[in-house]
mmCIF file of the C-alpha atoms, coordinates in Angstrom:
data_MODEL
# 
_entry.id   MODEL 
# 
loop_
_atom_site.group_PDB 
_atom_site.id 
_atom_site.type_symbol 
_atom_site.label_atom_id 
_atom_site.label_alt_id 
_atom_site.label_comp_id 
_atom_site.label_asym_id 
_atom_site.label_entity_id 
_atom_site.label_seq_id 
_atom_site.pdbx_PDB_ins_code 
_atom_site.Cartn_x 
_atom_site.Cartn_y 
_atom_site.Cartn_z 
_atom_site.occupancy 
_atom_site.B_iso_or_equiv 
_atom_site.pdbx_formal_charge 
_atom_site.auth_seq_id 
_atom_site.auth_comp_id 
_atom_site.auth_asym_id 
_atom_site.auth_atom_id 
_atom_site.pdbx_PDB_model_num 
ATOM 1   C CA . UNK A 1 1   ? 2.841   -21.300 -1.919  1.00 0.00 ? 1   UNK A CA 1 
ATOM 2   C CA . UNK A 1 2   ? 2.420   -24.227 0.342   1.00 0.00 ? 2   UNK A CA 1 
ATOM 3   C CA . UNK A 1 3   ? -0.927  -25.831 0.900   1.00 0.00 ? 3   UNK A CA 1 
ATOM 4   C CA . UNK A 1 4   ? -0.785  -25.198 4.630   1.00 0.00 ? 4   UNK A CA 1 
ATOM 5   C CA . UNK A 1 5   ? -1.858  -21.917 6.065   1.00 0.00 ? 5   UNK A CA 1 
ATOM 6   C CA . UNK A 1 6   ? -2.149  -20.039 9.292   1.00 0.00 ? 6   UNK A CA 1 
ATOM 7   C CA . UNK A 1 7   ? -5.396  -18.753 10.666  1.00 0.00 ? 7   UNK A CA 1 
ATOM 8   C CA . UNK A 1 8   ? -5.693  -15.025 11.258  1.00 0.00 ? 8   UNK A CA 1 
ATOM 9   C CA . UNK A 1 9   ? -9.128  -14.037 12.383  1.00 0.00 ? 9   UNK A CA 1 
ATOM 10  C CA . UNK A 1 10  ? -11.707 -15.900 10.364  1.00 0.00 ? 10  UNK A CA 1 
ATOM 11  C CA . UNK A 1 11  ? -9.709  -16.278 7.165   1.00 0.00 ? 11  UNK A CA 1 
ATOM 12  C CA . UNK A 1 12  ? -6.827  -18.510 6.147   1.00 0.00 ? 12  UNK A CA 1 
ATOM 13  C CA . UNK A 1 13  ? -3.562  -16.876 5.113   1.00 0.00 ? 13  UNK A CA 1 
ATOM 14  C CA . UNK A 1 14  ? -1.298  -19.153 3.072   1.00 0.00 ? 14  UNK A CA 1 
ATOM 15  C CA . UNK A 1 15  ? 2.232   -19.625 4.359   1.00 0.00 ? 15  UNK A CA 1 
ATOM 16  C CA . UNK A 1 16  ? 5.043   -18.508 2.071   1.00 0.00 ? 16  UNK A CA 1 
ATOM 17  C CA . UNK A 1 17  ? 7.347   -21.255 0.867   1.00 0.00 ? 17  UNK A CA 1 
ATOM 18  C CA . UNK A 1 18  ? 10.736  -19.654 1.492   1.00 0.00 ? 18  UNK A CA 1 
ATOM 19  C CA . UNK A 1 19  ? 12.507  -22.138 -0.791  1.00 0.00 ? 19  UNK A CA 1 
ATOM 20  C CA . UNK A 1 20  ? 10.366  -21.044 -3.739  1.00 0.00 ? 20  UNK A CA 1 
ATOM 21  C CA . UNK A 1 21  ? 10.991  -17.392 -2.936  1.00 0.00 ? 21  UNK A CA 1 
ATOM 22  C CA . UNK A 1 22  ? 14.735  -18.017 -2.734  1.00 0.00 ? 22  UNK A CA 1 
ATOM 23  C CA . UNK A 1 23  ? 14.722  -19.854 -6.067  1.00 0.00 ? 23  UNK A CA 1 
ATOM 24  C CA . UNK A 1 24  ? 13.450  -16.669 -7.655  1.00 0.00 ? 24  UNK A CA 1 
ATOM 25  C CA . UNK A 1 25  ? 9.993   -17.779 -8.729  1.00 0.00 ? 25  UNK A CA 1 
ATOM 26  C CA . UNK A 1 26  ? 8.724   -14.236 -8.353  1.00 0.00 ? 26  UNK A CA 1 
ATOM 27  C CA . UNK A 1 27  ? 8.781   -11.878 -11.336 1.00 0.00 ? 27  UNK A CA 1 
ATOM 28  C CA . UNK A 1 28  ? 12.362  -11.190 -12.572 1.00 0.00 ? 28  UNK A CA 1 
ATOM 29  C CA . UNK A 1 29  ? 13.942  -11.959 -9.198  1.00 0.00 ? 29  UNK A CA 1 
ATOM 30  C CA . UNK A 1 30  ? 16.470  -14.575 -10.190 1.00 0.00 ? 30  UNK A CA 1 
ATOM 31  C CA . UNK A 1 31  ? 19.424  -12.572 -8.884  1.00 0.00 ? 31  UNK A CA 1 
ATOM 32  C CA . UNK A 1 32  ? 19.696  -10.246 -5.923  1.00 0.00 ? 32  UNK A CA 1 
ATOM 33  C CA . UNK A 1 33  ? 16.813  -9.093  -3.784  1.00 0.00 ? 33  UNK A CA 1 
ATOM 34  C CA . UNK A 1 34  ? 13.180  -8.909  -4.772  1.00 0.00 ? 34  UNK A CA 1 
ATOM 35  C CA . UNK A 1 35  ? 12.209  -5.229  -4.811  1.00 0.00 ? 35  UNK A CA 1 
ATOM 36  C CA . UNK A 1 36  ? 8.745   -4.501  -3.488  1.00 0.00 ? 36  UNK A CA 1 
ATOM 37  C CA . UNK A 1 37  ? 7.215   -1.049  -3.829  1.00 0.00 ? 37  UNK A CA 1 
ATOM 38  C CA . UNK A 1 38  ? 4.389   -0.485  -1.371  1.00 0.00 ? 38  UNK A CA 1 
ATOM 39  C CA . UNK A 1 39  ? 1.915   2.330   -2.038  1.00 0.00 ? 39  UNK A CA 1 
ATOM 40  C CA . UNK A 1 40  ? 1.060   4.221   1.130   1.00 0.00 ? 40  UNK A CA 1 
ATOM 41  C CA . UNK A 1 41  ? -1.601  6.778   1.889   1.00 0.00 ? 41  UNK A CA 1 
ATOM 42  C CA . UNK A 1 42  ? -3.076  7.751   5.241   1.00 0.00 ? 42  UNK A CA 1 
ATOM 43  C CA . UNK A 1 43  ? -5.885  5.172   5.112   1.00 0.00 ? 43  UNK A CA 1 
ATOM 44  C CA . UNK A 1 44  ? -6.331  2.166   7.377   1.00 0.00 ? 44  UNK A CA 1 
ATOM 45  C CA . UNK A 1 45  ? -6.298  0.027   4.198   1.00 0.00 ? 45  UNK A CA 1 
ATOM 46  C CA . UNK A 1 46  ? -2.770  1.167   3.342   1.00 0.00 ? 46  UNK A CA 1 
ATOM 47  C CA . UNK A 1 47  ? -1.474  0.513   6.816   1.00 0.00 ? 47  UNK A CA 1 
ATOM 48  C CA . UNK A 1 48  ? -3.145  -2.906  6.806   1.00 0.00 ? 48  UNK A CA 1 
ATOM 49  C CA . UNK A 1 49  ? -1.286  -3.681  3.546   1.00 0.00 ? 49  UNK A CA 1 
ATOM 50  C CA . UNK A 1 50  ? 1.984   -2.569  5.176   1.00 0.00 ? 50  UNK A CA 1 
ATOM 51  C CA . UNK A 1 51  ? 1.413   -4.750  8.250   1.00 0.00 ? 51  UNK A CA 1 
ATOM 52  C CA . UNK A 1 52  ? 0.375   -7.692  6.052   1.00 0.00 ? 52  UNK A CA 1 
ATOM 53  C CA . UNK A 1 53  ? 3.524   -7.317  3.954   1.00 0.00 ? 53  UNK A CA 1 
ATOM 54  C CA . UNK A 1 54  ? 5.776   -7.151  6.993   1.00 0.00 ? 54  UNK A CA 1 
ATOM 55  C CA . UNK A 1 55  ? 4.086   -10.159 8.609   1.00 0.00 ? 55  UNK A CA 1 
ATOM 56  C CA . UNK A 1 56  ? 4.289   -12.313 5.475   1.00 0.00 ? 56  UNK A CA 1 
ATOM 57  C CA . UNK A 1 57  ? 7.496   -11.282 3.725   1.00 0.00 ? 57  UNK A CA 1 
ATOM 58  C CA . UNK A 1 58  ? 9.598   -10.489 6.787   1.00 0.00 ? 58  UNK A CA 1 
ATOM 59  C CA . UNK A 1 59  ? 8.760   -13.566 8.845   1.00 0.00 ? 59  UNK A CA 1 
ATOM 60  C CA . UNK A 1 60  ? 10.916  -16.465 10.049  1.00 0.00 ? 60  UNK A CA 1 
ATOM 61  C CA . UNK A 1 61  ? 9.611   -18.501 7.070   1.00 0.00 ? 61  UNK A CA 1 
ATOM 62  C CA . UNK A 1 62  ? 11.387  -16.066 4.731   1.00 0.00 ? 62  UNK A CA 1 
ATOM 63  C CA . UNK A 1 63  ? 14.453  -15.785 6.969   1.00 0.00 ? 63  UNK A CA 1 
ATOM 64  C CA . UNK A 1 64  ? 13.408  -12.347 8.152   1.00 0.00 ? 64  UNK A CA 1 
ATOM 65  C CA . UNK A 1 65  ? 12.960  -10.916 4.656   1.00 0.00 ? 65  UNK A CA 1 
ATOM 66  C CA . UNK A 1 66  ? 16.608  -11.367 3.690   1.00 0.00 ? 66  UNK A CA 1 
ATOM 67  C CA . UNK A 1 67  ? 15.658  -11.669 0.025   1.00 0.00 ? 67  UNK A CA 1 
ATOM 68  C CA . UNK A 1 68  ? 13.493  -8.561  -0.082  1.00 0.00 ? 68  UNK A CA 1 
ATOM 69  C CA . UNK A 1 69  ? 13.982  -4.807  -0.407  1.00 0.00 ? 69  UNK A CA 1 
ATOM 70  C CA . UNK A 1 70  ? 10.942  -2.774  0.671   1.00 0.00 ? 70  UNK A CA 1 
ATOM 71  C CA . UNK A 1 71  ? 10.360  0.691   -0.780  1.00 0.00 ? 71  UNK A CA 1 
ATOM 72  C CA . UNK A 1 72  ? 7.411   2.597   0.668   1.00 0.00 ? 72  UNK A CA 1 
ATOM 73  C CA . UNK A 1 73  ? 6.071   5.385   -1.537  1.00 0.00 ? 73  UNK A CA 1 
ATOM 74  C CA . UNK A 1 74  ? 3.641   8.066   -0.418  1.00 0.00 ? 74  UNK A CA 1 
ATOM 75  C CA . UNK A 1 75  ? 2.144   10.219  -3.163  1.00 0.00 ? 75  UNK A CA 1 
ATOM 76  C CA . UNK A 1 76  ? 1.538   13.781  -1.999  1.00 0.00 ? 76  UNK A CA 1 
ATOM 77  C CA . UNK A 1 77  ? -1.021  15.400  -4.251  1.00 0.00 ? 77  UNK A CA 1 
ATOM 78  C CA . UNK A 1 78  ? 0.392   18.406  -6.075  1.00 0.00 ? 78  UNK A CA 1 
ATOM 79  C CA . UNK A 1 79  ? -1.470  21.578  -5.201  1.00 0.00 ? 79  UNK A CA 1 
ATOM 80  C CA . UNK A 1 80  ? -2.630  23.863  -7.969  1.00 0.00 ? 80  UNK A CA 1 
ATOM 81  C CA . UNK A 1 81  ? -4.101  27.333  -8.064  1.00 0.00 ? 81  UNK A CA 1 
ATOM 82  C CA . UNK A 1 82  ? -7.639  27.171  -6.829  1.00 0.00 ? 82  UNK A CA 1 
ATOM 83  C CA . UNK A 1 83  ? -10.195 29.738  -7.777  1.00 0.00 ? 83  UNK A CA 1 
ATOM 84  C CA . UNK A 1 84  ? -11.432 29.927  -4.200  1.00 0.00 ? 84  UNK A CA 1 
ATOM 85  C CA . UNK A 1 85  ? -11.108 32.770  -1.784  1.00 0.00 ? 85  UNK A CA 1 
ATOM 86  C CA . UNK A 1 86  ? -13.129 33.953  1.130   1.00 0.00 ? 86  UNK A CA 1 
ATOM 87  C CA . UNK A 1 87  ? -13.487 37.216  2.949   1.00 0.00 ? 87  UNK A CA 1 
ATOM 88  C CA . UNK A 1 88  ? -10.009 38.499  3.738   1.00 0.00 ? 88  UNK A CA 1 
ATOM 89  C CA . UNK A 1 89  ? -8.212  35.584  2.104   1.00 0.00 ? 89  UNK A CA 1 
ATOM 90  C CA . UNK A 1 90  ? -6.721  35.236  -1.324  1.00 0.00 ? 90  UNK A CA 1 
ATOM 91  C CA . UNK A 1 91  ? -6.496  32.123  -3.457  1.00 0.00 ? 91  UNK A CA 1 
ATOM 92  C CA . UNK A 1 92  ? -2.729  32.200  -2.798  1.00 0.00 ? 92  UNK A CA 1 
ATOM 93  C CA . UNK A 1 93  ? -3.270  32.080  0.976   1.00 0.00 ? 93  UNK A CA 1 
ATOM 94  C CA . UNK A 1 94  ? -5.714  29.193  0.625   1.00 0.00 ? 94  UNK A CA 1 
ATOM 95  C CA . UNK A 1 95  ? -3.215  27.378  -1.580  1.00 0.00 ? 95  UNK A CA 1 
ATOM 96  C CA . UNK A 1 96  ? -0.380  27.930  0.927   1.00 0.00 ? 96  UNK A CA 1 
ATOM 97  C CA . UNK A 1 97  ? -2.533  26.623  3.797   1.00 0.00 ? 97  UNK A CA 1 
ATOM 98  C CA . UNK A 1 98  ? -3.556  23.579  1.791   1.00 0.00 ? 98  UNK A CA 1 
ATOM 99  C CA . UNK A 1 99  ? 0.073   22.884  0.842   1.00 0.00 ? 99  UNK A CA 1 
ATOM 100 C CA . UNK A 1 100 ? 1.112   23.133  4.509   1.00 0.00 ? 100 UNK A CA 1 
ATOM 101 C CA . UNK A 1 101 ? -1.639  20.689  5.484   1.00 0.00 ? 101 UNK A CA 1 
ATOM 102 C CA . UNK A 1 102 ? -0.524  18.276  2.738   1.00 0.00 ? 102 UNK A CA 1 
ATOM 103 C CA . UNK A 1 103 ? 3.092   18.410  3.977   1.00 0.00 ? 103 UNK A CA 1 
ATOM 104 C CA . UNK A 1 104 ? 2.029   17.751  7.581   1.00 0.00 ? 104 UNK A CA 1 
ATOM 105 C CA . UNK A 1 105 ? -0.173  14.815  6.547   1.00 0.00 ? 105 UNK A CA 1 
ATOM 106 C CA . UNK A 1 106 ? 2.614   13.316  4.405   1.00 0.00 ? 106 UNK A CA 1 
ATOM 107 C CA . UNK A 1 107 ? 5.151   13.655  7.239   1.00 0.00 ? 107 UNK A CA 1 
ATOM 108 C CA . UNK A 1 108 ? 2.736   12.093  9.754   1.00 0.00 ? 108 UNK A CA 1 
ATOM 109 C CA . UNK A 1 109 ? 1.937   9.222   7.360   1.00 0.00 ? 109 UNK A CA 1 
ATOM 110 C CA . UNK A 1 110 ? 5.557   8.293   6.611   1.00 0.00 ? 110 UNK A CA 1 
ATOM 111 C CA . UNK A 1 111 ? 6.557   8.624   10.290  1.00 0.00 ? 111 UNK A CA 1 
ATOM 112 C CA . UNK A 1 112 ? 3.838   6.126   11.205  1.00 0.00 ? 112 UNK A CA 1 
ATOM 113 C CA . UNK A 1 113 ? 5.116   3.778   8.453   1.00 0.00 ? 113 UNK A CA 1 
ATOM 114 C CA . UNK A 1 114 ? 8.703   4.107   9.700   1.00 0.00 ? 114 UNK A CA 1 
ATOM 115 C CA . UNK A 1 115 ? 7.580   3.290   13.256  1.00 0.00 ? 115 UNK A CA 1 
ATOM 116 C CA . UNK A 1 116 ? 5.718   0.191   12.063  1.00 0.00 ? 116 UNK A CA 1 
ATOM 117 C CA . UNK A 1 117 ? 8.759   -0.957  10.087  1.00 0.00 ? 117 UNK A CA 1 
ATOM 118 C CA . UNK A 1 118 ? 11.050  -0.323  13.065  1.00 0.00 ? 118 UNK A CA 1 
ATOM 119 C CA . UNK A 1 119 ? 8.750   -2.404  15.288  1.00 0.00 ? 119 UNK A CA 1 
ATOM 120 C CA . UNK A 1 120 ? 9.280   -5.267  12.808  1.00 0.00 ? 120 UNK A CA 1 
ATOM 121 C CA . UNK A 1 121 ? 13.046  -4.578  12.607  1.00 0.00 ? 121 UNK A CA 1 
ATOM 122 C CA . UNK A 1 122 ? 12.729  -3.782  8.907   1.00 0.00 ? 122 UNK A CA 1 
ATOM 123 C CA . UNK A 1 123 ? 14.832  -1.079  7.264   1.00 0.00 ? 123 UNK A CA 1 
ATOM 124 C CA . UNK A 1 124 ? 12.639  0.191   4.450   1.00 0.00 ? 124 UNK A CA 1 
ATOM 125 C CA . UNK A 1 125 ? 13.305  2.999   2.004   1.00 0.00 ? 125 UNK A CA 1 
ATOM 126 C CA . UNK A 1 126 ? 10.543  5.592   2.496   1.00 0.00 ? 126 UNK A CA 1 
ATOM 127 C CA . UNK A 1 127 ? 9.846   8.254   -0.122  1.00 0.00 ? 127 UNK A CA 1 
ATOM 128 C CA . UNK A 1 128 ? 7.383   11.107  -0.498  1.00 0.00 ? 128 UNK A CA 1 
ATOM 129 C CA . UNK A 1 129 ? 6.776   11.943  -4.135  1.00 0.00 ? 129 UNK A CA 1 
ATOM 130 C CA . UNK A 1 130 ? 4.563   14.743  -5.393  1.00 0.00 ? 130 UNK A CA 1 
ATOM 131 C CA . UNK A 1 131 ? 1.853   14.115  -7.954  1.00 0.00 ? 131 UNK A CA 1 
ATOM 132 C CA . UNK A 1 132 ? -1.130  11.967  -8.806  1.00 0.00 ? 132 UNK A CA 1 
ATOM 133 C CA . UNK A 1 133 ? -0.814  8.563   -7.103  1.00 0.00 ? 133 UNK A CA 1 
ATOM 134 C CA . UNK A 1 134 ? -1.148  6.640   -10.379 1.00 0.00 ? 134 UNK A CA 1 
ATOM 135 C CA . UNK A 1 135 ? 1.726   8.525   -12.001 1.00 0.00 ? 135 UNK A CA 1 
ATOM 136 C CA . UNK A 1 136 ? 3.868   8.540   -8.860  1.00 0.00 ? 136 UNK A CA 1 
ATOM 137 C CA . UNK A 1 137 ? 3.558   4.767   -8.532  1.00 0.00 ? 137 UNK A CA 1 
ATOM 138 C CA . UNK A 1 138 ? 4.352   4.154   -12.209 1.00 0.00 ? 138 UNK A CA 1 
ATOM 139 C CA . UNK A 1 139 ? 7.483   6.287   -11.764 1.00 0.00 ? 139 UNK A CA 1 
ATOM 140 C CA . UNK A 1 140 ? 8.460   4.523   -8.516  1.00 0.00 ? 140 UNK A CA 1 
ATOM 141 C CA . UNK A 1 141 ? 8.095   1.081   -10.119 1.00 0.00 ? 141 UNK A CA 1 
ATOM 142 C CA . UNK A 1 142 ? 10.389  2.164   -12.963 1.00 0.00 ? 142 UNK A CA 1 
ATOM 143 C CA . UNK A 1 143 ? 12.882  4.015   -10.725 1.00 0.00 ? 143 UNK A CA 1 
ATOM 144 C CA . UNK A 1 144 ? 13.349  1.072   -8.340  1.00 0.00 ? 144 UNK A CA 1 
ATOM 145 C CA . UNK A 1 145 ? 13.007  -1.677  -10.971 1.00 0.00 ? 145 UNK A CA 1 
ATOM 146 C CA . UNK A 1 146 ? 10.251  -3.156  -8.827  1.00 0.00 ? 146 UNK A CA 1 
ATOM 147 C CA . UNK A 1 147 ? 9.426   -6.835  -9.050  1.00 0.00 ? 147 UNK A CA 1 
ATOM 148 C CA . UNK A 1 148 ? 6.119   -6.356  -7.275  1.00 0.00 ? 148 UNK A CA 1 
ATOM 149 C CA . UNK A 1 149 ? 3.856   -3.424  -6.400  1.00 0.00 ? 149 UNK A CA 1 
ATOM 150 C CA . UNK A 1 150 ? 1.763   -3.797  -3.242  1.00 0.00 ? 150 UNK A CA 1 
ATOM 151 C CA . UNK A 1 151 ? -1.372  -1.747  -2.641  1.00 0.00 ? 151 UNK A CA 1 
ATOM 152 C CA . UNK A 1 152 ? -4.181  -1.774  -0.120  1.00 0.00 ? 152 UNK A CA 1 
ATOM 153 C CA . UNK A 1 153 ? -7.717  -2.090  -1.418  1.00 0.00 ? 153 UNK A CA 1 
ATOM 154 C CA . UNK A 1 154 ? -10.185 0.548   -0.283  1.00 0.00 ? 154 UNK A CA 1 
ATOM 155 C CA . UNK A 1 155 ? -13.039 -1.818  -1.085  1.00 0.00 ? 155 UNK A CA 1 
ATOM 156 C CA . UNK A 1 156 ? -14.804 0.449   -3.550  1.00 0.00 ? 156 UNK A CA 1 
ATOM 157 C CA . UNK A 1 157 ? -17.803 -1.004  -5.354  1.00 0.00 ? 157 UNK A CA 1 
ATOM 158 C CA . UNK A 1 158 ? -18.251 -0.615  -9.134  1.00 0.00 ? 158 UNK A CA 1 
ATOM 159 C CA . UNK A 1 159 ? -20.105 2.700   -8.856  1.00 0.00 ? 159 UNK A CA 1 
ATOM 160 C CA . UNK A 1 160 ? -17.534 4.219   -6.477  1.00 0.00 ? 160 UNK A CA 1 
ATOM 161 C CA . UNK A 1 161 ? -14.682 3.088   -8.759  1.00 0.00 ? 161 UNK A CA 1 
ATOM 162 C CA . UNK A 1 162 ? -16.428 4.638   -11.770 1.00 0.00 ? 162 UNK A CA 1 
ATOM 163 C CA . UNK A 1 163 ? -16.786 8.044   -10.088 1.00 0.00 ? 163 UNK A CA 1 
ATOM 164 C CA . UNK A 1 164 ? -13.696 8.200   -7.886  1.00 0.00 ? 164 UNK A CA 1 
ATOM 165 C CA . UNK A 1 165 ? -11.319 5.975   -9.785  1.00 0.00 ? 165 UNK A CA 1 
ATOM 166 C CA . UNK A 1 166 ? -9.279  3.240   -8.219  1.00 0.00 ? 166 UNK A CA 1 
ATOM 167 C CA . UNK A 1 167 ? -5.515  3.452   -7.997  1.00 0.00 ? 167 UNK A CA 1 
ATOM 168 C CA . UNK A 1 168 ? -5.228  -0.292  -7.372  1.00 0.00 ? 168 UNK A CA 1 
ATOM 169 C CA . UNK A 1 169 ? -7.452  -1.102  -10.359 1.00 0.00 ? 169 UNK A CA 1 
ATOM 170 C CA . UNK A 1 170 ? -5.429  1.230   -12.596 1.00 0.00 ? 170 UNK A CA 1 
ATOM 171 C CA . UNK A 1 171 ? -2.103  -0.186  -11.412 1.00 0.00 ? 171 UNK A CA 1 
ATOM 172 C CA . UNK A 1 172 ? -3.287  -3.778  -11.837 1.00 0.00 ? 172 UNK A CA 1 
ATOM 173 C CA . UNK A 1 173 ? -3.835  -3.016  -15.527 1.00 0.00 ? 173 UNK A CA 1 
ATOM 174 C CA . UNK A 1 174 ? -0.908  -0.692  -16.260 1.00 0.00 ? 174 UNK A CA 1 
ATOM 175 C CA . UNK A 1 175 ? 2.031   -1.370  -13.913 1.00 0.00 ? 175 UNK A CA 1 
ATOM 176 C CA . UNK A 1 176 ? 5.155   -2.833  -15.509 1.00 0.00 ? 176 UNK A CA 1 
ATOM 177 C CA . UNK A 1 177 ? 5.510   -5.425  -12.725 1.00 0.00 ? 177 UNK A CA 1 
ATOM 178 C CA . UNK A 1 178 ? 3.373   -7.869  -10.795 1.00 0.00 ? 178 UNK A CA 1 
ATOM 179 C CA . UNK A 1 179 ? 0.738   -6.228  -8.604  1.00 0.00 ? 179 UNK A CA 1 
ATOM 180 C CA . UNK A 1 180 ? -0.561  -7.527  -5.288  1.00 0.00 ? 180 UNK A CA 1 
ATOM 181 C CA . UNK A 1 181 ? -3.686  -5.932  -3.849  1.00 0.00 ? 181 UNK A CA 1 
ATOM 182 C CA . UNK A 1 182 ? -4.085  -6.585  -0.128  1.00 0.00 ? 182 UNK A CA 1 
ATOM 183 C CA . UNK A 1 183 ? -7.691  -6.498  0.957   1.00 0.00 ? 183 UNK A CA 1 
ATOM 184 C CA . UNK A 1 184 ? -8.526  -5.893  4.598   1.00 0.00 ? 184 UNK A CA 1 
ATOM 185 C CA . UNK A 1 185 ? -11.075 -8.446  5.811   1.00 0.00 ? 185 UNK A CA 1 
ATOM 186 C CA . UNK A 1 186 ? -14.453 -6.946  6.617   1.00 0.00 ? 186 UNK A CA 1 
ATOM 187 C CA . UNK A 1 187 ? -15.298 -6.856  10.291  1.00 0.00 ? 187 UNK A CA 1 
ATOM 188 C CA . UNK A 1 188 ? -18.120 -9.183  11.243  1.00 0.00 ? 188 UNK A CA 1 
ATOM 189 C CA . UNK A 1 189 ? -20.969 -7.815  13.284  1.00 0.00 ? 189 UNK A CA 1 
ATOM 190 C CA . UNK A 1 190 ? -20.388 -8.182  17.006  1.00 0.00 ? 190 UNK A CA 1 
ATOM 191 C CA . UNK A 1 191 ? -23.991 -9.270  17.420  1.00 0.00 ? 191 UNK A CA 1 
ATOM 192 C CA . UNK A 1 192 ? -24.858 -12.219 15.240  1.00 0.00 ? 192 UNK A CA 1 
ATOM 193 C CA . UNK A 1 193 ? -28.361 -12.436 13.946  1.00 0.00 ? 193 UNK A CA 1 
ATOM 194 C CA . UNK A 1 194 ? -30.162 -15.529 15.222  1.00 0.00 ? 194 UNK A CA 1 
ATOM 195 C CA . UNK A 1 195 ? -30.674 -18.076 12.491  1.00 0.00 ? 195 UNK A CA 1 
ATOM 196 C CA . UNK A 1 196 ? -34.072 -19.563 11.865  1.00 0.00 ? 196 UNK A CA 1 
ATOM 197 C CA . UNK A 1 197 ? -34.266 -23.327 12.118  1.00 0.00 ? 197 UNK A CA 1 
# 
């Protein structure tokens, strides 16, 4: 990375040194393209990570991303039999409705990702894989021989991570490649509190 940076909002984003990228200083990328797997869900954090990746790896500084292959992976949670039914509905009907909703959400999510990539003139591989996100991403990293896994951070605190788990935290410890977690900057209050002198 170069010491110069560009300002985006109130934070500094370092510029990529294309010559270092081309020399293969990233993990196992000495020949061919660097394969990046980007984890995508329907959250604003995921789409921020996608935009950030496109703006930084597919910029004029990197010759339009010529050295990169982007694979976008959306994990669609596998539905299982639920012991829930209401008046006039069976567990099977509830399961079918939930599965339909999951398919619609997955299709909407990947279509939005494709549109964002097209706006950046980037041809990405987009996949929907069924299963728990942690397992799906481990499989995608292995399948595509990924050099780097990119995830958005949901900004969970320690308590939230303990109860809900964190895919990015898990992948940072267990992925068989480098992991980059893209954190969306917090929005500053529109009204600043007056400071006491």
